[in-house]
PDB file of C-alpha atoms in Angstrom:
ATOM      1  CA  MET G  19      83.039  77.827-195.948  1.00  0.00           C
ATOM      2  CA  ALA G  20      81.617  74.281-196.106  1.00  0.00           C
ATOM      3  CA  ASP G  21      84.062  72.792-193.615  1.00  0.00           C
ATOM      4  CA  GLY G  22      83.335  75.507-191.081  1.00  0.00           C
ATOM      5  CA  SER G  23      86.856  76.945-191.192  1.00  0.00           C
ATOM      6  CA  GLU G  24      87.234  80.701-191.144  1.00  0.00           C
ATOM      7  CA  LEU G  25      89.012  82.723-193.795  1.00  0.00           C
ATOM      8  CA  VAL G  26      91.600  84.945-192.159  1.00  0.00           C
ATOM      9  CA  VAL G  27      92.198  88.183-194.031  1.00  0.00           C
ATOM     10  CA  LYS G  28      95.634  89.630-193.362  1.00  0.00           C
ATOM     11  CA  LYS G  29      95.471  93.380-192.933  1.00  0.00           C
ATOM     12  CA  ALA G  30      97.927  95.263-195.103  1.00  0.00           C
ATOM     13  CA  ALA G  31     100.598  97.201-193.236  1.00  0.00           C
ATOM     14  CA  GLU G  32     100.179 100.973-193.134  1.00  0.00           C
ATOM     15  CA  LEU G  33     103.594 102.296-194.092  1.00  0.00           C
ATOM     16  CA  ALA G  34     104.505 105.969-194.387  1.00  0.00           C
ATOM     17  CA  PRO G  35     107.534 107.000-196.485  1.00  0.00           C
ATOM     18  CA  LEU G  36     110.116 108.940-194.452  1.00  0.00           C
ATOM     19  CA  PRO G  37     113.606 110.166-195.423  1.00  0.00           C
ATOM     20  CA  LEU G  38     116.216 108.089-193.596  1.00  0.00           C
ATOM     21  CA  SER G  39     118.365 111.152-192.939  1.00  0.00           C
ATOM     22  CA  ILE G  40     115.493 112.919-191.165  1.00  0.00           C
ATOM     23  CA  ALA G  41     114.520 109.826-189.156  1.00  0.00           C
ATOM     24  CA  ARG G  42     118.115 109.736-187.877  1.00  0.00           C
ATOM     25  CA  SER G  43     118.348 113.414-187.034  1.00  0.00           C
ATOM     26  CA  ALA G  44     117.313 116.083-184.527  1.00  0.00           C
ATOM     27  CA  LEU G  45     115.035 117.919-186.993  1.00  0.00           C
ATOM     28  CA  PHE G  46     111.893 116.886-185.098  1.00  0.00           C
ATOM     29  CA  SER G  47     112.331 117.176-181.341  1.00  0.00           C
ATOM     30  CA  VAL G  48     110.623 115.556-178.362  1.00  0.00           C
ATOM     31  CA  ALA G  49     110.711 119.015-176.725  1.00  0.00           C
ATOM     32  CA  PRO G  50     107.235 120.595-177.120  1.00  0.00           C
ATOM     33  CA  SER G  51     108.620 124.090-177.741  1.00  0.00           C
ATOM     34  CA  GLY G  52     111.850 125.853-178.600  1.00  0.00           C
ATOM     35  CA  PRO G  53     113.409 128.733-180.540  1.00  0.00           C
ATOM     36  CA  SER G  54     113.086 129.153-184.285  1.00  0.00           C
ATOM     37  CA  SER G  55     116.114 128.459-186.479  1.00  0.00           C
ATOM     38  CA  LYS G  56     117.917 130.192-189.334  1.00  0.00           C
ATOM     39  CA  HIS G  57     120.346 128.082-191.366  1.00  0.00           C
ATOM     40  CA  ARG G  58     120.901 125.885-188.319  1.00  0.00           C
ATOM     41  CA  VAL G  59     122.986 122.757-188.778  1.00  0.00           C
ATOM     42  CA  ILE G  60     120.869 119.869-187.514  1.00  0.00           C
ATOM     43  CA  PRO G  61     122.664 117.115-185.570  1.00  0.00           C
ATOM     44  CA  THR G  62     122.536 113.764-187.366  1.00  0.00           C
ATOM     45  CA  ALA G  63     123.525 110.225-186.378  1.00  0.00           C
ATOM     46  CA  LYS G  64     127.263 109.563-186.623  1.00  0.00           C
ATOM     47  CA  LYS G  65     126.654 106.213-188.279  1.00  0.00           C
ATOM     48  CA  GLY G  66     124.328 105.612-191.200  1.00  0.00           C
ATOM     49  CA  VAL G  67     123.535 107.621-194.314  1.00  0.00           C
ATOM     50  CA  ASN G  68     126.293 110.264-194.018  1.00  0.00           C
ATOM     51  CA  ALA G  69     123.742 113.092-194.150  1.00  0.00           C
ATOM     52  CA  ALA G  70     124.026 116.823-193.572  1.00  0.00           C
ATOM     53  CA  ILE G  71     120.895 118.837-192.767  1.00  0.00           C
ATOM     54  CA  THR G  72     120.411 122.590-192.395  1.00  0.00           C
ATOM     55  CA  TYR G  73     117.113 124.080-191.301  1.00  0.00           C
ATOM     56  CA  THR G  74     115.288 127.412-191.279  1.00  0.00           C
ATOM     57  CA  GLY G  75     111.892 127.764-189.636  1.00  0.00           C
ATOM     58  CA  PRO G  76     109.945 127.326-186.402  1.00  0.00           C
ATOM     59  CA  HIS G  77     110.726 124.734-183.761  1.00  0.00           C
ATOM     60  CA  LEU G  78     109.483 121.334-184.941  1.00  0.00           C
ATOM     61  CA  SER G  79     108.079 119.030-182.270  1.00  0.00           C
ATOM     62  CA  MET G  80     106.651 115.527-182.471  1.00  0.00           C
ATOM     63  CA  GLU G  81     103.244 117.105-183.173  1.00  0.00           C
ATOM     64  CA  HIS G  82     104.696 118.463-186.419  1.00  0.00           C
ATOM     65  CA  PHE G  83     106.259 115.078-187.139  1.00  0.00           C
ATOM     66  CA  ARG G  84     103.012 113.178-186.605  1.00  0.00           C
ATOM     67  CA  LEU G  85     101.091 115.535-188.886  1.00  0.00           C
ATOM     68  CA  TRP G  86     103.788 115.413-191.599  1.00  0.00           C
ATOM     69  CA  GLN G  87     103.989 111.620-191.404  1.00  0.00           C
ATOM     70  CA  SER G  88     100.199 111.302-191.656  1.00  0.00           C
ATOM     71  CA  LEU G  89     100.033 113.553-194.718  1.00  0.00           C
ATOM     72  CA  LEU G  90     102.915 111.712-196.395  1.00  0.00           C
ATOM     73  CA  PHE G  91     101.140 108.423-195.774  1.00  0.00           C
ATOM     74  CA  LEU G  92      97.858 109.691-197.225  1.00  0.00           C
ATOM     75  CA  ALA G  93      99.577 111.206-200.266  1.00  0.00           C
ATOM     76  CA  ASP G  94     101.465 107.959-200.915  1.00  0.00           C
ATOM     77  CA  GLN G  95      98.345 105.873-200.394  1.00  0.00           C
ATOM     78  CA  ARG G  96      96.462 107.963-202.979  1.00  0.00           C
ATOM     79  CA  GLY G  97      99.327 107.972-205.464  1.00  0.00           C
ATOM     80  CA  GLN G  98      99.727 111.745-205.038  1.00  0.00           C
ATOM     81  CA  LEU G  99     103.353 112.006-203.963  1.00  0.00           C
ATOM     82  CA  GLY G 100     104.768 114.356-206.560  1.00  0.00           C
ATOM     83  CA  GLY G 101     101.292 114.893-207.968  1.00  0.00           C
ATOM     84  CA  ASP G 102      98.435 117.401-207.827  1.00  0.00           C
ATOM     85  CA  GLU G 103      96.682 118.856-204.815  1.00  0.00           C
ATOM     86  CA  PHE G 104      94.258 116.547-203.034  1.00  0.00           C
ATOM     87  CA  GLU G 105      91.752 116.942-200.242  1.00  0.00           C
ATOM     88  CA  VAL G 106      91.462 114.867-197.097  1.00  0.00           C
ATOM     89  CA  SER G 107      89.177 115.165-194.093  1.00  0.00           C
ATOM     90  CA  LEU G 108      90.579 116.449-190.829  1.00  0.00           C
ATOM     91  CA  SER G 109      89.157 113.452-188.970  1.00  0.00           C
ATOM     92  CA  GLU G 110      91.125 111.030-191.185  1.00  0.00           C
ATOM     93  CA  VAL G 111      94.366 112.942-190.638  1.00  0.00           C
ATOM     94  CA  LEU G 112      93.809 113.016-186.889  1.00  0.00           C
ATOM     95  CA  ARG G 113      93.123 109.284-186.854  1.00  0.00           C
ATOM     96  CA  HIS G 114      96.483 108.562-188.466  1.00  0.00           C
ATOM     97  CA  MET G 115      98.111 110.901-185.946  1.00  0.00           C
ATOM     98  CA  GLY G 116      96.649 108.832-183.100  1.00  0.00           C
ATOM     99  CA  LYS G 117      94.274 111.600-182.065  1.00  0.00           C
ATOM    100  CA  THR G 118      90.501 111.850-181.868  1.00  0.00           C
ATOM    101  CA  TYR G 119      88.350 114.614-183.300  1.00  0.00           C
ATOM    102  CA  LYS G 120      86.502 116.289-180.445  1.00  0.00           C
ATOM    103  CA  ASP G 121      86.405 120.053-180.256  1.00  0.00           C
ATOM    104  CA  LYS G 122      87.265 123.381-181.849  1.00  0.00           C
ATOM    105  CA  GLU G 123      90.467 123.725-179.829  1.00  0.00           C
ATOM    106  CA  LEU G 124      91.882 120.583-181.441  1.00  0.00           C
ATOM    107  CA  LYS G 125      91.012 121.887-184.917  1.00  0.00           C
ATOM    108  CA  GLN G 126      92.812 125.148-184.190  1.00  0.00           C
ATOM    109  CA  LYS G 127      95.840 123.248-182.866  1.00  0.00           C
ATOM    110  CA  VAL G 128      96.120 121.315-186.134  1.00  0.00           C
ATOM    111  CA  PHE G 129      95.757 124.582-188.063  1.00  0.00           C
ATOM    112  CA  ASP G 130      98.650 126.126-186.103  1.00  0.00           C
ATOM    113  CA  VAL G 131     100.885 123.070-186.515  1.00  0.00           C
ATOM    114  CA  LEU G 132     100.095 122.950-190.241  1.00  0.00           C
ATOM    115  CA  THR G 133     100.969 126.635-190.666  1.00  0.00           C
ATOM    116  CA  GLU G 134     104.328 126.125-188.920  1.00  0.00           C
ATOM    117  CA  LEU G 135     105.061 122.974-190.904  1.00  0.00           C
ATOM    118  CA  LYS G 136     104.497 124.872-194.147  1.00  0.00           C
ATOM    119  CA  ALA G 137     107.132 127.419-193.061  1.00  0.00           C
ATOM    120  CA  ALA G 138     109.816 124.744-192.539  1.00  0.00           C
ATOM    121  CA  VAL G 139     112.655 124.872-195.093  1.00  0.00           C
ATOM    122  CA  VAL G 140     115.376 122.213-195.176  1.00  0.00           C
ATOM    123  CA  THR G 141     118.488 121.289-197.110  1.00  0.00           C
ATOM    124  CA  VAL G 142     119.333 117.590-196.999  1.00  0.00           C
ATOM    125  CA  THR G 143     122.454 116.207-198.650  1.00  0.00           C
ATOM    126  CA  SER G 144     123.835 112.703-198.381  1.00  0.00           C
ATOM    127  CA  ASP G 145     125.408 110.035-200.583  1.00  0.00           C
ATOM    128  CA  ARG G 146     122.058 109.613-202.367  1.00  0.00           C
ATOM    129  CA  VAL G 147     120.066 112.793-201.684  1.00  0.00           C
ATOM    130  CA  ASN G 148     120.471 116.397-202.788  1.00  0.00           C
ATOM    131  CA  TYR G 149     117.459 118.416-201.602  1.00  0.00           C
ATOM    132  CA  GLU G 150     118.363 122.101-201.401  1.00  0.00           C
ATOM    133  CA  SER G 151     116.447 124.847-199.561  1.00  0.00           C
ATOM    134  CA  ASN G 152     112.998 123.361-200.076  1.00  0.00           C
ATOM    135  CA  SER G 153     109.871 122.988-197.978  1.00  0.00           C
ATOM    136  CA  LEU G 154     108.716 119.838-196.217  1.00  0.00           C
ATOM    137  CA  ILE G 155     105.310 120.321-197.849  1.00  0.00           C
ATOM    138  CA  ASP G 156     104.388 122.405-200.902  1.00  0.00           C
ATOM    139  CA  VAL G 157     100.710 123.152-200.262  1.00  0.00           C
ATOM    140  CA  ALA G 158      98.933 122.876-196.919  1.00  0.00           C
ATOM    141  CA  LYS G 159      95.594 124.547-196.272  1.00  0.00           C
ATOM    142  CA  LEU G 160      92.883 123.818-193.724  1.00  0.00           C
ATOM    143  CA  ASP G 161      89.289 124.959-194.108  1.00  0.00           C
ATOM    144  CA  LEU G 162      87.993 125.025-190.537  1.00  0.00           C
ATOM    145  CA  SER G 163      84.357 125.271-191.645  1.00  0.00           C
ATOM    146  CA  SER G 164      84.405 122.196-193.912  1.00  0.00           C
ATOM    147  CA  ARG G 165      87.078 120.400-191.850  1.00  0.00           C
ATOM    148  CA  MET G 166      88.977 119.558-195.041  1.00  0.00           C
ATOM    149  CA  LEU G 167      92.708 119.844-195.703  1.00  0.00           C
ATOM    150  CA  THR G 168      94.181 120.609-199.121  1.00  0.00           C
ATOM    151  CA  VAL G 169      97.643 119.109-199.514  1.00  0.00           C
ATOM    152  CA  ARG G 170     100.342 118.772-202.164  1.00  0.00           C
ATOM    153  CA  PHE G 171     103.795 117.209-202.085  1.00  0.00           C
ATOM    154  CA  GLY G 172     105.547 118.388-205.244  1.00  0.00           C
ATOM    155  CA  GLU G 173     107.934 116.656-207.620  1.00  0.00           C
ATOM    156  CA  ALA G 174     111.038 117.843-205.744  1.00  0.00           C
ATOM    157  CA  ILE G 175     109.880 116.181-202.519  1.00  0.00           C
ATOM    158  CA  ALA G 176     108.950 112.954-204.291  1.00  0.00           C
ATOM    159  CA  GLY G 177     111.942 112.826-206.633  1.00  0.00           C
ATOM    160  CA  LYS G 178     114.744 114.185-204.452  1.00  0.00           C
ATOM    161  CA  LEU G 179     113.809 113.689-200.796  1.00  0.00           C
ATOM    162  CA  LEU G 180     111.664 110.534-200.923  1.00  0.00           C
ATOM    163  CA  ASP G 181     113.250 108.483-203.663  1.00  0.00           C
ATOM    164  CA  ARG G 182     116.608 106.813-203.043  1.00  0.00           C
ATOM    165  CA  GLU G 183     116.908 106.708-199.277  1.00  0.00           C
ATOM    166  CA  ILE G 184     113.705 106.063-197.332  1.00  0.00           C
ATOM    167  CA  LEU G 185     112.160 104.239-194.411  1.00  0.00           C
ATOM    168  CA  ARG G 186     108.699 102.752-194.692  1.00  0.00           C
ATOM    169  CA  ASN G 187     107.561 103.590-191.174  1.00  0.00           C
ATOM    170  CA  ASP G 188     104.719 101.590-189.619  1.00  0.00           C
ATOM    171  CA  ILE G 189     102.270 104.423-188.974  1.00  0.00           C
ATOM    172  CA  ALA G 190      99.676 102.127-187.363  1.00  0.00           C
ATOM    173  CA  ARG G 191     102.185 101.048-184.707  1.00  0.00           C
ATOM    174  CA  SER G 192     103.481 104.601-184.336  1.00  0.00           C
ATOM    175  CA  ARG G 193     100.048 106.138-183.682  1.00  0.00           C
ATOM    176  CA  GLU G 194      99.393 103.645-180.892  1.00  0.00           C
ATOM    177  CA  LEU G 195     102.150 105.387-178.928  1.00  0.00           C
ATOM    178  CA  LYS G 196      99.767 108.341-178.389  1.00  0.00           C
ATOM    179  CA  ARG G 197     101.527 111.027-176.302  1.00  0.00           C
ATOM    180  CA  HIS G 198     104.742 109.074-175.646  1.00  0.00           C
ATOM    181  CA  HIS G 199     106.873 111.491-177.676  1.00  0.00           C
ATOM    182  CA  LEU G 200     110.229 109.889-176.932  1.00  0.00           C
ATOM    183  CA  ALA G 201     108.808 106.502-177.926  1.00  0.00           C
ATOM    184  CA  ILE G 202     107.500 108.023-181.195  1.00  0.00           C
ATOM    185  CA  TRP G 203     110.905 109.519-181.994  1.00  0.00           C
ATOM    186  CA  LEU G 204     112.668 106.253-181.125  1.00  0.00           C
ATOM    187  CA  HIS G 205     110.209 104.325-183.280  1.00  0.00           C
ATOM    188  CA  GLY G 206     111.392 106.189-186.372  1.00  0.00           C
ATOM    189  CA  PHE G 207     115.063 106.153-185.382  1.00  0.00           C
ATOM    190  CA  ILE G 208     115.191 102.437-184.550  1.00  0.00           C
ATOM    191  CA  SER G 209     113.048 101.472-187.561  1.00  0.00           C
ATOM    192  CA  SER G 210     115.531 103.260-189.841  1.00  0.00           C
ATOM    193  CA  GLN G 211     118.360 100.910-188.838  1.00  0.00           C
ATOM    194  CA  ALA G 212     119.455  98.169-191.217  1.00  0.00           C
ATOM    195  CA  SER G 213     117.359  95.012-191.534  1.00  0.00           C
ATOM    196  CA  ARG G 214     118.233  91.514-192.740  1.00  0.00           C
ATOM    197  CA  SER G 215     117.073  90.268-196.136  1.00  0.00           C
ATOM    198  CA  ASP G 216     115.676  87.125-194.451  1.00  0.00           C
ATOM    199  CA  LYS G 217     113.511  89.387-192.210  1.00  0.00           C
ATOM    200  CA  LYS G 218     114.993  88.042-188.987  1.00  0.00           C
ATOM    201  CA  GLU G 219     115.513  90.293-185.964  1.00  0.00           C
ATOM    202  CA  THR G 220     118.598  92.498-185.805  1.00  0.00           C
ATOM    203  CA  LYS G 221     120.576  93.778-182.846  1.00  0.00           C
ATOM    204  CA  HIS G 222     121.831  97.375-182.651  1.00  0.00           C
ATOM    205  CA  THR G 223     123.911  99.283-180.106  1.00  0.00           C
ATOM    206  CA  PHE G 224     123.310 103.010-179.547  1.00  0.00           C
ATOM    207  CA  SER G 225     125.160 105.609-177.541  1.00  0.00           C
ATOM    208  CA  VAL G 226     122.858 106.969-174.843  1.00  0.00           C
ATOM    209  CA  ASP G 227     124.454 110.411-175.090  1.00  0.00           C
ATOM    210  CA  GLU G 228     123.891 110.487-178.857  1.00  0.00           C
ATOM    211  CA  LEU G 229     120.234 109.516-178.461  1.00  0.00           C
ATOM    212  CA  ARG G 230     119.839 112.289-175.907  1.00  0.00           C
ATOM    213  CA  ARG G 231     121.480 114.785-178.288  1.00  0.00           C
ATOM    214  CA  LEU G 232     119.398 113.772-181.304  1.00  0.00           C
ATOM    215  CA  CYS G 233     115.953 113.512-179.731  1.00  0.00           C
ATOM    216  CA  GLY G 234     116.113 116.961-178.102  1.00  0.00           C
ATOM    217  CA  SER G 235     115.303 115.729-174.612  1.00  0.00           C
ATOM    218  CA  GLN G 236     114.863 118.442-171.984  1.00  0.00           C
ATOM    219  CA  ALA G 237     115.854 116.120-169.138  1.00  0.00           C
ATOM    220  CA  LYS G 238     118.178 118.178-166.945  1.00  0.00           C
ATOM    221  CA  GLU G 239     120.300 115.273-165.802  1.00  0.00           C
ATOM    222  CA  ARG G 240     121.581 112.242-167.668  1.00  0.00           C
ATOM    223  CA  ARG G 241     120.103 109.799-165.151  1.00  0.00           C
ATOM    224  CA  HIS G 242     116.661 111.308-165.779  1.00  0.00           C
ATOM    225  CA  PHE G 243     117.062 110.770-169.512  1.00  0.00           C
ATOM    226  CA  CYS G 244     118.086 107.158-168.878  1.00  0.00           C
ATOM    227  CA  GLU G 245     114.839 106.683-166.951  1.00  0.00           C
ATOM    228  CA  ASP G 246     112.831 108.234-169.801  1.00  0.00           C
ATOM    229  CA  LEU G 247     114.696 106.111-172.346  1.00  0.00           C
ATOM    230  CA  GLY G 248     114.010 102.912-170.413  1.00  0.00           C
ATOM    231  CA  ARG G 249     110.287 103.683-170.232  1.00  0.00           C
ATOM    232  CA  ALA G 250     110.138 104.518-173.951  1.00  0.00           C
ATOM    233  CA  LEU G 251     111.928 101.321-174.997  1.00  0.00           C
ATOM    234  CA  SER G 252     109.651  99.257-172.770  1.00  0.00           C
ATOM    235  CA  ARG G 253     106.689 100.960-174.450  1.00  0.00           C
ATOM    236  CA  LEU G 254     108.064  99.875-177.834  1.00  0.00           C
ATOM    237  CA  LYS G 255     108.005  96.249-176.639  1.00  0.00           C
ATOM    238  CA  GLU G 256     104.233  96.366-176.201  1.00  0.00           C
ATOM    239  CA  GLY G 257     101.549  95.468-178.717  1.00  0.00           C
ATOM    240  CA  GLU G 258     100.749  92.613-181.066  1.00  0.00           C
ATOM    241  CA  LYS G 259     103.742  93.258-183.366  1.00  0.00           C
ATOM    242  CA  PRO G 260     106.223  95.270-181.304  1.00  0.00           C
ATOM    243  CA  LEU G 261     109.156  97.034-182.914  1.00  0.00           C
ATOM    244  CA  VAL G 262     111.509  96.225-180.028  1.00  0.00           C
ATOM    245  CA  THR G 263     111.680  92.606-178.911  1.00  0.00           C
ATOM    246  CA  HIS G 264     114.445  93.050-176.337  1.00  0.00           C
ATOM    247  CA  TRP G 265     116.649  95.786-174.913  1.00  0.00           C
ATOM    248  CA  ASP G 266     119.275  96.120-172.203  1.00  0.00           C
ATOM    249  CA  TRP G 267     122.026  98.417-170.961  1.00  0.00           C
ATOM    250  CA  ASP G 268     125.627  97.616-171.807  1.00  0.00           C
ATOM    251  CA  ASP G 269     126.529  98.307-168.163  1.00  0.00           C
ATOM    252  CA  LEU G 270     123.975  98.864-165.406  1.00  0.00           C
ATOM    253  CA  ARG G 271     126.327 101.221-163.602  1.00  0.00           C
ATOM    254  CA  THR G 272     127.435 103.545-166.425  1.00  0.00           C
ATOM    255  CA  LYS G 273     124.548 103.053-168.888  1.00  0.00           C
ATOM    256  CA  SER G 274     126.706 104.501-171.656  1.00  0.00           C
ATOM    257  CA  LYS G 275     125.065 102.391-174.351  1.00  0.00           C
ATOM    258  CA  VAL G 276     121.764 100.654-174.932  1.00  0.00           C
ATOM    259  CA  ILE G 277     121.502  97.399-176.886  1.00  0.00           C
ATOM    260  CA  VAL G 278     118.255  96.990-178.815  1.00  0.00           C
ATOM    261  CA  THR G 279     116.901  94.015-180.752  1.00  0.00           C
ATOM    262  CA  LYS G 280     114.317  95.074-183.327  1.00  0.00           C
ATOM    263  CA  SER G 281     111.916  93.306-185.632  1.00  0.00           C
ATOM    264  CA  HIS G 282     112.193  93.585-189.413  1.00  0.00           C
ATOM    265  CA  THR G 283     111.549  97.024-190.934  1.00  0.00           C
ATOM    266  CA  LEU G 284     111.530  98.233-194.543  1.00  0.00           C
ATOM    267  CA  VAL G 285     114.472 100.447-195.486  1.00  0.00           C
ATOM    268  CA  LYS G 286     115.310 101.376-199.088  1.00  0.00           C
ATOM    269  CA  LEU G 287     118.844 102.412-200.026  1.00  0.00           C
ATOM    270  CA  LEU G 288     119.506 102.777-203.749  1.00  0.00           C
ATOM    271  CA  GLU G 289     122.715 103.691-205.492  1.00  0.00           C
ATOM    272  CA  GLU G 290     123.397 107.418-205.621  1.00  0.00           C
ATOM    273  CA  SER G 291     121.488 109.297-208.321  1.00  0.00           C
ATOM    274  CA  PRO G 292     123.316 110.699-211.380  1.00  0.00           C
ATOM    275  CA  GLU G 293     122.657 114.228-210.100  1.00  0.00           C
ATOM    276  CA  VAL G 294     124.190 113.486-206.700  1.00  0.00           C
ATOM    277  CA  ALA G 295     127.111 111.682-208.377  1.00  0.00           C
ATOM    278  CA  ARG G 296     127.836 114.765-210.516  1.00  0.00           C
ATOM    279  CA  GLU G 297     127.665 117.050-207.476  1.00  0.00           C
ATOM    280  CA  ARG G 298     130.059 114.762-205.599  1.00  0.00           C
ATOM    281  CA  GLU G 299     132.497 114.661-208.545  1.00  0.00           C
ATOM    282  CA  ARG G 300     132.457 118.473-208.808  1.00  0.00           C
ATOM    283  CA  ALA G 301     133.136 118.797-205.082  1.00  0.00           C
ATOM    284  CA  GLU G 302     136.011 116.310-205.285  1.00  0.00           C
ATOM    285  CA  GLN G 303     137.515 118.128-208.294  1.00  0.00           C
ATOM    286  CA  GLY G 304     137.283 121.411-206.386  1.00  0.00           C
ATOM    287  CA  LYS G 305     139.175 119.916-203.462  1.00  0.00           C
ATOM    288  CA  LYS G 306     141.878 118.539-205.774  1.00  0.00           C
ATOM    289  CA  LEU G 307     142.338 121.918-207.482  1.00  0.00           C
ATOM    290  CA  ALA G 308     142.541 123.695-204.129  1.00  0.00           C
ATOM    291  CA  ALA G 309     145.193 121.253-202.919  1.00  0.00           C
ATOM    292  CA  LYS G 310     147.241 121.365-206.160  1.00  0.00           C
ATOM    293  CA  PRO G 311     150.517 123.349-205.790  1.00  0.00           C
ATOM    294  CA  ARG G 312     150.732 126.575-207.780  1.00  0.00           C
ATOM    295  CA  TYR G 313     153.762 126.885-210.040  1.00  0.00           C
ATOM    296  CA  LYS G 314     155.242 130.339-210.650  1.00  0.00           C
ATOM    297  CA  ALA G 315     155.520 131.720-214.162  1.00  0.00           C
ATOM    298  CA  GLN G 316     159.057 132.274-215.561  1.00  0.00           C
ATOM    299  CA  GLY G 317     158.588 136.047-215.276  1.00  0.00           C
ATOM    300  CA  GLU G 318     157.829 135.733-211.565  1.00  0.00           C
ATOM    301  CA  ILE G 319     160.917 133.569-211.027  1.00  0.00           C
ATOM    302  CA  ASN G 320     163.270 135.949-212.870  1.00  0.00           C
ATOM    303  CA  ALA G 321     161.858 139.153-211.375  1.00  0.00           C
ATOM    304  CA  PRO G 322     164.186 140.922-208.852  1.00  0.00           C
ATOM    305  CA  ARG G 323     163.113 140.659-205.210  1.00  0.00           C
ATOM    306  CA  GLY G 324     160.887 143.494-204.190  1.00  0.00           C
ATOM    307  CA  PHE G 325     159.999 144.244-207.828  1.00  0.00           C
ATOM    308  CA  VAL G 326     156.274 144.459-208.514  1.00  0.00           C
ATOM    309  CA  ASN G 327     154.823 144.663-212.040  1.00  0.00           C
TER     310      ASN G 327
END
């Protein structure tokens, strides 16, 4: 420019769509391995979206979460959520996961995680969502020779799971957490909490025991989890635009709760869909009918005791 001033171009935020109910649940665990599940009821946060989740499939770790989040981001970015299959290079997916493309072993690892992710089947119901016995991803194929992934998120995922109740998770900030799995899980959980319309910081109080239950920590003792939690929250304070601006224990002796101040995040909560409203009305009518007293017919009243027609 003539006056010598520099034009500053603001980089657009990289935001991945995530279901709020899943961000506030134990579906993806910080534990690297675990048993497979069959119709398992997944623990969810006591406060929030009033969600119920059941799951069938292999153990899902933060590696599965990072891959799923990356693919959701790429599908959304390309306008392919609920659309046709699309191809994306393995190197691009790994970059959004916070990994680097180096050797054959890493390629095989992604292939294994992708195969397990494709086998994951969930049912998510809440005040706004009714997603029954469906996959987390419809098509997922990796060609190891060309290093290309073929992906599709179908209409059910876009219209039922990622429509009325979502978090726009900052994937750029999340991938900077690298191998800090508890920090990655907390990033999604804390980001999913309510934000102010004026975009000012908000303060939230969490039960330490509930965080331990939801994240799937393998810490044998509570004090060890508290140490891990403190390190993870401190990690979330780092960076140019940190998610956590301040955190503290409610009581240094008991450490029963942790108080977290977070920066503004994007959370979308729409009114319940007509389909969910109908399901809720049917369930309520069923409860009313079950609770309604049954009146005997005149024949039953007049029949002698012990007499059976």
